[in-house]
Short mmCIF file of C-alpha atoms in Angstrom, two decimals:
data_model
loop_
_atom_site.label_atom_id
_atom_site.label_comp_id
_atom_site.label_asym_id
_atom_site.label_seq_id
_atom_site.Cartn_x
_atom_site.Cartn_y
_atom_site.Cartn_z
CA MET A 202 -0.34 -0.35 -0.08
CA ASP A 203 1.25 3.46 -0.96
CA GLY A 204 2.27 5.90 2.04
CA HIS A 205 -0.45 8.53 0.80
CA LEU A 206 -3.03 5.64 2.48
CA SER A 207 -3.92 5.47 5.74
CA GLY A 208 -5.42 2.79 7.76
CA GLY A 209 -4.71 -0.69 7.37
CA GLY A 210 -5.00 -2.97 5.23
CA SER A 211 -4.79 -2.86 2.03
CA ALA A 212 -7.37 -1.54 -1.02
CA GLU A 213 -9.22 -3.34 -2.55
CA SER A 214 -7.87 -5.26 -6.15
CA ASP A 215 -25.21 14.62 -10.99
CA GLY A 216 -38.23 26.77 -10.82
CA GLY A 217 -36.14 29.22 -9.77
CA LYS A 218 -32.87 31.19 -11.06
CA CYS A 219 -30.20 29.09 -11.51
CA GLY A 220 -27.13 30.04 -9.60
CA ARG A 221 -24.37 30.92 -12.38
CA GLY A 222 -21.57 32.31 -9.39
CA LEU A 223 -20.07 29.87 -6.62
CA VAL A 224 -22.80 28.02 -5.11
CA LEU A 225 -22.17 26.43 -1.40
CA SER A 226 -25.07 24.16 -0.32
CA ALA A 227 -24.65 21.78 2.53
CA TRP A 228 -23.79 19.46 0.09
CA ALA A 229 -20.56 21.50 -1.24
CA PRO A 230 -17.40 19.91 -0.07
CA TRP A 231 -15.37 23.42 -0.91
CA ALA A 232 -17.76 25.04 1.36
CA ILE A 233 -14.93 24.07 3.90
CA ILE A 234 -12.02 25.71 2.30
CA ALA A 235 -14.29 28.57 2.71
CA GLY A 236 -14.52 28.56 5.81
CA LEU A 237 -18.29 27.94 6.24
CA SER A 238 -17.84 25.00 8.11
CA THR A 239 -15.22 22.69 10.42
CA LEU A 240 -16.58 19.21 9.89
CA ARG A 241 -14.03 17.00 7.82
CA ARG A 242 -15.57 15.57 4.91
CA ALA A 243 -14.56 11.86 4.00
CA HIS A 244 -15.48 11.44 0.15
CA TYR A 245 -16.21 7.80 -0.96
CA LEU A 246 -17.20 7.87 -4.77
CA ASN A 247 -19.10 4.28 -5.15
CA ALA A 248 -19.28 4.11 -8.68
CA ASP A 249 -21.22 1.13 -8.57
CA PHE A 250 -24.61 3.20 -6.68
CA ASP A 251 -26.78 2.57 -9.63
CA LEU A 252 -26.18 -0.92 -10.24
CA SER A 253 -25.92 -2.20 -6.65
CA LEU A 254 -30.40 -0.87 -6.13
CA ARG A 255 -30.97 -3.68 -8.84
CA PRO A 256 -33.45 -6.22 -7.00
CA ARG A 257 -31.67 -9.61 -8.15
CA ALA A 258 -27.49 -7.19 -8.48
CA ARG A 259 -25.36 -10.22 -10.01
CA ASP A 260 -21.17 -10.31 -9.60
CA VAL A 261 -20.12 -7.80 -12.07
CA SER A 262 -17.57 -8.48 -14.57
CA ALA A 263 -13.98 -8.04 -13.75
CA ARG A 264 -13.86 -5.30 -16.22
CA LEU A 265 -16.36 -3.84 -14.73
CA ASP A 266 -15.19 -4.10 -10.85
CA ARG A 267 -12.16 -3.07 -12.10
CA GLN A 268 -13.40 0.71 -13.07
CA VAL A 269 -15.47 0.95 -10.09
CA ARG A 270 -12.16 0.25 -7.79
CA GLU A 271 -10.19 2.89 -10.03
CA LEU A 272 -13.04 5.38 -10.19
CA SER A 273 -12.55 5.75 -5.99
CA ILE A 274 -9.97 8.12 -6.65
CA GLN A 275 -12.08 10.51 -8.24
CA GLY A 276 -13.40 11.43 -4.88
CA LEU A 277 -9.79 13.09 -4.44
CA LEU A 278 -10.93 15.66 -6.98
CA ALA A 279 -14.12 17.20 -4.28
CA ALA A 280 -11.95 17.01 -1.41
CA SER A 281 -9.81 19.67 0.65
CA ALA A 282 -6.45 18.80 2.24
CA ASN A 283 -8.21 18.49 5.78
CA ASP A 284 -10.58 15.82 4.55
CA ALA A 285 -10.56 12.13 3.71
CA VAL A 286 -11.01 10.04 0.48
CA LEU A 287 -11.95 6.40 0.85
CA VAL A 288 -10.36 4.47 -2.20
CA ARG A 289 -10.47 1.26 -3.47
CA VAL A 290 -7.41 0.73 -5.54
CA ASP A 291 -3.70 1.70 -4.68
CA VAL A 292 -2.70 5.08 -5.95
CA PRO A 293 0.76 5.49 -6.73
CA ASP A 294 2.65 8.25 -4.48
CA ALA A 295 4.02 9.75 -8.11
CA PHE A 296 0.43 10.36 -8.69
CA ILE A 297 -0.32 11.92 -5.74
CA GLU A 298 2.97 14.39 -5.87
CA TYR A 299 1.71 14.99 -9.38
CA LEU A 300 -1.31 16.74 -8.61
CA ALA A 301 0.12 18.57 -5.67
CA GLY A 302 2.31 19.74 -8.55
CA CYS A 303 -0.81 21.47 -10.46
CA GLY A 304 -2.01 22.63 -7.34
CA ILE A 305 -4.63 20.62 -6.36
CA PRO A 306 -4.83 19.56 -2.35
CA VAL A 307 -3.93 16.29 -0.94
CA PRO A 308 -6.35 14.65 0.94
CA ARG A 309 -5.70 11.83 3.51
CA LEU A 310 -6.46 8.78 1.56
CA PHE A 311 -7.89 5.43 3.08
CA ALA A 312 -7.72 2.20 2.13
CA HIS A 313 -11.20 0.81 1.58
CA PRO A 314 -13.35 -0.17 3.86
CA VAL A 315 -10.90 1.62 6.97
CA LEU A 316 -11.44 5.02 7.53
CA ASP A 317 -10.94 7.25 10.46
CA ALA A 318 -13.75 7.87 12.87
CA ASP A 319 -14.24 11.53 13.04
CA SER A 320 -15.03 13.12 9.34
CA GLU A 321 -18.70 12.92 8.11
CA LEU A 322 -19.06 10.60 4.89
CA ARG A 323 -19.97 11.35 1.91
CA PRO A 324 -20.81 9.10 -0.64
CA PHE A 325 -21.38 9.49 -4.27
CA GLY A 326 -24.71 7.69 -3.16
CA TRP A 327 -26.32 6.45 -0.28
CA ASN A 328 -26.85 2.47 -1.16
CA ARG A 329 -26.48 -0.23 1.59
CA GLU A 330 -22.89 -0.18 1.59
CA ALA A 331 -22.83 3.46 2.09
CA ILE A 332 -25.41 3.46 4.99
CA GLU A 333 -22.98 0.69 6.74
CA LEU A 334 -20.22 1.94 6.73
CA ASN A 335 -21.95 5.77 8.04
CA ARG A 336 -23.47 3.57 11.01
CA ASP A 337 -21.11 3.92 13.37
CA ARG A 338 -19.41 6.70 12.75
CA LEU A 339 -18.91 10.02 15.24
CA HIS A 340 -20.31 12.25 13.31
CA ALA A 341 -23.22 9.99 11.25
CA ALA A 342 -24.42 12.29 8.32
CA GLU A 343 -28.24 12.07 7.85
CA HIS A 344 -29.47 10.29 4.74
CA PRO A 345 -32.69 8.69 3.29
CA ASP A 346 -34.39 5.55 4.02
CA LEU A 347 -32.64 2.65 1.56
CA ARG A 348 -36.31 1.73 0.07
CA VAL A 349 -36.70 5.61 -0.86
CA VAL A 350 -33.24 5.68 -2.19
CA ARG A 351 -34.29 2.74 -4.30
CA ARG A 352 -37.54 4.07 -5.08
CA VAL A 353 -36.64 7.42 -6.33
CA ASN A 354 -33.85 6.45 -8.42
CA ASP A 355 -35.86 3.23 -10.06
CA ARG A 356 -36.17 4.67 -13.82
CA SER A 357 -39.97 3.61 -13.77
CA PHE A 358 -40.41 6.40 -11.57
CA ALA A 359 -38.48 8.65 -13.63
CA ARG A 360 -40.59 8.01 -16.34
CA GLU A 361 -43.97 8.63 -14.01
CA LEU A 362 -42.59 11.83 -12.74
CA GLU A 363 -41.70 12.91 -16.39
CA ALA A 364 -44.98 12.25 -17.67
CA SER A 365 -46.69 14.38 -14.76
CA ILE A 366 -44.73 17.26 -15.14
CA ASP A 367 -44.05 17.52 -18.38
CA SER A 368 -47.20 16.76 -20.60
CA ASP A 369 -44.86 17.14 -23.88
CA SER A 370 -42.91 13.80 -23.03
CA PRO A 371 -42.31 11.36 -25.41
CA GLN A 372 -44.38 8.13 -24.89
CA GLY A 373 -42.21 5.26 -23.86
CA ALA A 374 -44.04 2.41 -21.70
CA THR A 375 -43.10 0.44 -18.53
CA LEU A 376 -43.17 -2.91 -18.92
CA ALA A 377 -42.97 -5.78 -16.23
CA ARG A 378 -42.20 -9.08 -18.29
CA ALA A 379 -40.26 -9.82 -22.06
CA SER A 380 -43.23 -10.97 -23.37
CA GLU A 381 -45.03 -7.12 -22.90
CA LEU A 382 -41.79 -5.89 -24.91
CA GLU A 383 -43.01 -8.11 -28.49
CA LEU A 384 -46.48 -6.60 -28.26
CA PHE A 385 -45.04 -3.09 -27.19
CA LEU A 386 -42.99 -3.10 -30.23
CA SER A 387 -46.08 -4.67 -32.69
CA ARG A 388 -47.93 -1.09 -32.70
CA PRO A 389 -46.45 1.96 -35.35
CA SER A 390 -43.02 2.20 -34.64
CA PRO A 391 -41.72 6.02 -34.70
CA SER A 392 -39.30 6.97 -37.19
CA HIS A 393 -35.97 6.31 -35.40
CA GLY A 394 -37.28 3.44 -33.49
CA TRP A 395 -36.88 2.75 -29.79
CA ILE A 396 -34.40 2.67 -26.72
CA VAL A 397 -34.72 -0.14 -23.98
CA LYS A 398 -33.48 1.14 -20.17
CA ALA A 399 -33.20 -1.33 -17.34
CA ASP A 400 -34.93 0.23 -13.84
CA TYR A 401 -30.94 0.41 -12.44
CA GLY A 402 -28.20 1.25 -14.82
CA ASN A 403 -25.44 3.83 -15.13
CA SER A 404 -23.93 5.88 -17.82
CA GLY A 405 -25.63 4.03 -20.45
CA LEU A 406 -25.35 0.75 -19.09
CA GLY A 407 -27.97 -0.77 -19.48
CA ASN A 408 -29.34 0.86 -22.29
CA ARG A 409 -30.12 -0.74 -25.95
CA ARG A 410 -31.45 0.89 -29.16
CA LEU A 411 -33.85 -1.75 -30.84
CA GLY A 412 -33.93 -1.87 -34.37
CA LEU A 413 -37.14 -0.83 -36.70
CA HIS A 414 -38.01 -4.56 -37.42
CA GLY A 415 -38.86 -6.25 -34.35
CA LEU A 416 -36.25 -7.78 -31.70
CA SER A 417 -33.48 -9.70 -33.05
CA ASP A 418 -32.02 -12.61 -31.37
CA ALA A 419 -29.33 -10.59 -29.70
CA ASP A 420 -31.73 -8.29 -28.44
CA ARG A 421 -34.02 -11.00 -26.92
CA ARG A 422 -31.06 -12.33 -24.75
CA PHE A 423 -29.89 -8.59 -24.30
CA VAL A 424 -33.62 -7.79 -22.55
CA LYS A 425 -33.58 -11.19 -20.90
CA ALA A 426 -30.42 -10.12 -18.93
CA LEU A 427 -32.12 -7.30 -18.21
CA PHE A 428 -35.18 -9.28 -16.14
CA ALA A 429 -32.77 -11.21 -14.18
CA GLU A 430 -31.61 -8.02 -12.46
CA ASN A 431 -34.76 -5.58 -12.92
CA ASP A 432 -38.04 -5.87 -11.86
CA ARG A 433 -38.99 -4.05 -14.99
CA ILE A 434 -38.05 -1.86 -18.42
CA VAL A 435 -38.50 0.97 -19.47
CA VAL A 436 -38.87 1.95 -23.41
CA GLU A 437 -38.79 5.07 -24.97
CA PRO A 438 -38.51 6.34 -28.50
CA TRP A 439 -35.06 6.82 -29.93
CA LEU A 440 -34.63 10.36 -30.47
CA ASP A 441 -31.95 12.43 -32.76
CA ARG A 442 -30.21 14.10 -29.52
CA GLU A 443 -28.10 17.12 -30.23
CA ARG A 444 -26.57 18.36 -27.38
CA ASP A 445 -26.78 17.03 -23.62
CA SER A 446 -26.87 18.94 -20.63
CA SER A 447 -27.79 18.25 -16.52
CA MET A 448 -29.38 20.11 -14.10
CA VAL A 449 -28.03 19.82 -10.21
CA PHE A 450 -29.64 21.04 -7.30
CA ASP A 451 -31.05 19.74 -3.96
CA VAL A 452 -34.08 18.27 -1.76
CA PRO A 453 -35.39 20.39 0.03
CA PHE A 454 -35.24 22.65 -3.10
CA THR A 455 -33.12 26.28 -3.05
CA PRO A 456 -32.55 28.47 -6.03
CA GLU A 457 -28.82 28.84 -4.46
CA SER A 458 -28.48 25.11 -5.26
CA LEU A 459 -29.37 24.69 -8.57
CA ARG A 460 -27.20 24.86 -11.19
CA LEU A 461 -26.63 23.39 -15.14
CA HIS A 462 -23.84 22.72 -17.34
CA GLU A 463 -23.32 21.28 -20.54
CA THR A 464 -22.62 17.26 -20.40
CA VAL A 465 -21.17 14.90 -23.17
CA CYS A 466 -22.56 11.81 -24.39
CA THR A 467 -22.08 9.13 -26.90
CA ALA A 468 -25.54 8.51 -28.84
CA ASP A 469 -26.91 5.78 -26.70
CA GLY A 470 -26.57 8.43 -23.68
CA ALA A 471 -23.23 7.05 -21.63
CA LEU A 472 -21.48 9.80 -20.07
CA VAL A 473 -18.33 11.09 -21.81
CA GLY A 474 -17.32 14.07 -19.55
CA ALA A 475 -19.07 17.65 -18.24
CA VAL A 476 -18.04 20.99 -19.08
CA PHE A 477 -17.92 23.95 -17.13
CA LEU A 478 -17.65 27.64 -18.16
CA PRO A 479 -17.87 31.17 -16.56
CA GLY A 480 -21.20 32.63 -16.42
CA GLY A 481 -23.20 29.36 -17.09
CA GLY A 482 -22.31 28.74 -20.43
CA ASP A 483 -24.34 28.44 -23.23
CA ILE A 484 -27.34 25.64 -22.17
CA PRO A 485 -30.22 25.25 -24.46
CA HIS A 486 -33.22 26.44 -23.18
CA PHE A 487 -31.86 27.38 -20.03
CA ASP A 488 -34.41 29.32 -18.57
CA GLU A 489 -37.26 26.45 -19.32
CA LEU A 490 -35.10 23.67 -18.10
CA ALA A 491 -34.21 25.20 -14.54
CA SER A 492 -38.15 25.98 -14.27
CA PHE A 493 -38.45 22.33 -13.73
CA ALA A 494 -36.15 21.99 -10.97
CA ALA A 495 -38.45 22.82 -8.18
CA PRO A 496 -41.41 20.54 -9.03
CA ILE A 497 -38.65 17.67 -9.68
CA ALA A 498 -37.76 18.47 -5.93
CA ARG A 499 -41.18 18.97 -4.30
CA SER A 500 -42.01 14.62 -5.98
CA LEU A 501 -38.96 13.73 -4.61
CA GLY A 502 -39.34 15.59 -1.03
CA ARG A 503 -42.89 13.91 -0.77
CA GLU A 504 -41.48 9.85 -1.27
CA GLY A 505 -38.99 10.65 1.64
CA TYR A 506 -36.09 11.93 -0.28
CA PHE A 507 -33.57 14.45 0.73
CA GLY A 508 -29.88 15.38 -0.59
CA PRO A 509 -28.48 16.11 -3.60
CA VAL A 510 -29.74 15.35 -7.25
CA CYS A 511 -28.79 15.26 -11.06
CA VAL A 512 -31.36 15.09 -13.81
CA ASP A 513 -29.94 14.82 -16.99
CA ALA A 514 -32.09 16.20 -19.74
CA PHE A 515 -30.78 16.96 -23.73
CA THR A 516 -32.13 18.70 -27.41
CA TYR A 517 -33.09 16.33 -30.12
CA ARG A 518 -34.27 17.43 -33.47
CA ASN A 519 -37.92 16.77 -34.74
CA GLY A 520 -38.13 17.09 -38.40
CA ASP A 521 -37.18 21.08 -38.90
CA ALA A 522 -37.55 21.91 -35.04
CA VAL A 523 -34.86 21.53 -32.39
CA GLN A 524 -36.48 20.35 -28.96
CA LEU A 525 -36.00 20.22 -24.91
CA ARG A 526 -36.28 16.93 -23.30
CA PRO A 527 -35.49 18.58 -19.64
CA ILE A 528 -36.34 14.70 -17.68
CA VAL A 529 -34.65 12.26 -19.38
CA ASP A 530 -32.99 10.07 -16.29
CA VAL A 531 -33.29 11.40 -12.58
CA ASN A 532 -30.60 10.67 -10.49
CA CYS A 533 -30.91 10.90 -7.10
CA ARG A 534 -27.29 10.85 -5.98
CA LEU A 535 -24.25 13.18 -6.62
CA SER A 536 -23.42 13.71 -10.37
CA MET A 537 -20.33 11.88 -11.35
CA SER A 538 -18.41 15.23 -12.68
CA ASP A 539 -19.33 16.93 -8.96
CA GLY A 540 -15.52 16.60 -8.07
CA ALA A 541 -14.82 18.43 -10.59
CA TYR A 542 -17.07 20.92 -10.84
CA TRP A 543 -15.94 22.20 -7.17
CA LEU A 544 -12.46 21.68 -8.13
CA TRP A 545 -13.21 24.13 -11.10
CA ARG A 546 -14.64 26.48 -8.76
CA ALA A 547 -11.90 26.94 -5.80
CA LEU A 548 -9.15 26.49 -8.68
CA TRP A 549 -9.91 28.00 -12.18
CA PRO A 550 -13.05 29.81 -12.03
CA GLU A 551 -12.16 32.02 -14.86
CA GLN A 552 -11.04 29.34 -16.98
CA SER A 553 -13.22 26.86 -18.78
CA VAL A 554 -12.41 23.36 -18.17
CA TYR A 555 -13.72 19.91 -20.02
CA TYR A 556 -13.65 17.06 -17.72
CA ARG A 557 -13.77 13.46 -19.71
CA PHE A 558 -13.07 10.33 -19.72
CA PHE A 559 -11.32 8.08 -22.16
CA THR A 560 -10.65 4.16 -22.55
CA ALA A 561 -7.06 3.43 -22.10
CA SER A 562 -6.77 1.22 -24.69
CA ARG A 563 -8.11 3.24 -27.30
CA LEU A 564 -5.03 5.36 -26.85
CA SER A 565 -1.14 5.43 -27.29
CA LEU A 566 -0.32 7.52 -24.43
CA ALA A 567 2.01 5.74 -22.31
CA ARG A 568 0.72 3.87 -19.15
CA GLU A 569 3.30 5.10 -16.79
CA LEU A 570 2.84 8.74 -15.12
CA GLU A 571 6.42 10.35 -15.88
CA PRO A 572 6.59 9.03 -20.23
CA ALA A 573 3.09 9.95 -20.36
CA LEU A 574 3.33 13.64 -19.24
CA SER A 575 6.79 13.47 -21.03
CA ALA A 576 4.39 12.74 -24.28
CA LEU A 577 2.20 15.07 -23.58
CA GLY A 578 4.96 17.71 -24.20
CA ASP A 579 3.37 21.30 -25.08
CA LEU A 580 0.10 20.25 -24.46
CA ARG A 581 0.81 19.86 -20.58
CA PHE A 582 -0.99 21.40 -17.93
CA ASP A 583 0.77 24.97 -16.65
CA ARG A 584 0.02 25.69 -13.42
CA SER A 585 1.46 28.96 -14.01
CA ARG A 586 -0.76 29.75 -16.97
CA GLN A 587 -3.56 27.56 -15.46
CA ARG A 588 -3.93 26.00 -19.78
CA GLY A 589 -3.44 22.83 -20.74
CA VAL A 590 -3.66 18.90 -20.24
CA LEU A 591 -4.10 17.50 -16.21
CA LEU A 592 -4.60 13.78 -15.85
CA ALA A 593 -7.06 13.38 -13.49
CA SER A 594 -6.38 9.68 -12.94
CA PRO A 595 -2.91 7.13 -13.53
CA PRO A 596 -2.50 6.38 -16.82
CA SER A 597 -2.58 2.63 -16.08
CA PHE A 598 -5.82 2.76 -15.28
CA ALA A 599 -8.49 1.10 -17.32
CA LYS A 600 -10.42 4.75 -17.78
CA LEU A 601 -8.23 7.04 -18.27
CA ALA A 602 -9.80 11.05 -17.00
CA VAL A 603 -8.57 14.07 -18.31
CA ILE A 604 -9.17 17.87 -17.69
CA PHE A 605 -8.55 20.30 -19.95
CA VAL A 606 -8.32 23.87 -18.87
CA ALA A 607 -8.49 26.53 -21.19
CA GLU A 608 -9.69 30.14 -21.78
CA SER A 609 -13.23 29.72 -23.64
CA ARG A 610 -14.95 26.09 -24.88
CA GLU A 611 -13.53 26.85 -28.31
CA ARG A 612 -10.25 26.51 -27.04
CA LEU A 613 -11.34 23.08 -25.08
CA LEU A 614 -12.43 21.62 -27.82
CA ALA A 615 -9.29 22.39 -29.99
CA LEU A 616 -7.20 21.20 -26.96
CA GLU A 617 -9.48 17.93 -26.75
CA SER A 618 -8.66 17.72 -30.66
CA ASP A 619 -4.92 18.58 -30.25
CA PHE A 620 -4.92 15.37 -27.31
CA ARG A 621 -7.00 13.13 -29.59
CA GLU A 622 -4.95 13.64 -32.70
CA ARG A 623 -1.90 13.08 -30.55
CA PHE A 624 -2.95 9.86 -28.92
CA ASP A 625 -6.03 8.31 -30.37
CA ARG A 626 -5.22 4.79 -32.06
#
């Protein structure tokens, strides 16, 4: 175990005005840096949160298990130097020193599941594991009941919520049996077909686009696997999405907790990254989208939920018109880019930031830190200029987290393009 880890043992092998400035809510870790709180936080990015809510969860693949363990170090981005971070993988000393050299605060690292007793747990989401870790702590954090957490993170619930709040929402269905899907698909199909979603999935995992001419054998196997773990599935029209965004707020709702930012996703809805711009940037249908936050929060509060929420949205092409779908997924947890957001606000608020994930095997970038930094050359992050490419995870990890820092959105995209041109296989 590397020297920056504490605790002994070895780590296991996202209706009101949107706040465009620095928002310091009850869930904001950088409130501590601002001197508004003396309570130390223990950050834990339990990236398997959504999947852990499935009623019949099975063992995950070795590949997914590795990603979950490695993603835990992204909790470092939200932490102050006085905080703790619970990690599930070895973190090389050289990488911690690299982050410190870039001006990022270095917290105390603890090997999962050992954690110091005097900090308040701040998990990505409140699943059974997080609740058990919290139970015996000196400063136990308040959290919703697990049954409530399961209910409000259910995609079937999100679809009901969308239909009740947005009368223009696309018409889909919630199905309880695989046989119901065949019957549903026998009806006239929208021009672009359908997408099927598991009740519980994360970042596009559990989503599949269906063809226009019924189910293929591969589709049937996929749907069968979904029902092996979920009680229901959701079927929605496939929409020709154009730009993605995320709305983040707290329940109970306060206008000060509301923020919107651009996200970047694959066509299937898997998260690629998030963009943070001074002044909030140019979010399509900004005011209309922000107006949905308060009614969503009220609905969640009636279910007994309290805490952070992130709601996925996108604009899509409908003939010659561009329309907004404001409630695509409701995630009653932190956003995946939460740490990057607070890091941006604390260190580079006048700059533009693009927090992005790459599949390392698709890059030619060296898997060791020093050769990787050398290969970046002139693209490498310059602390004095607050510009460049910053590695937010060791290059040996399966998913490489990268932070692009530049003076504008246009320069961000150009910087990412230069990075990909140099390292895409």
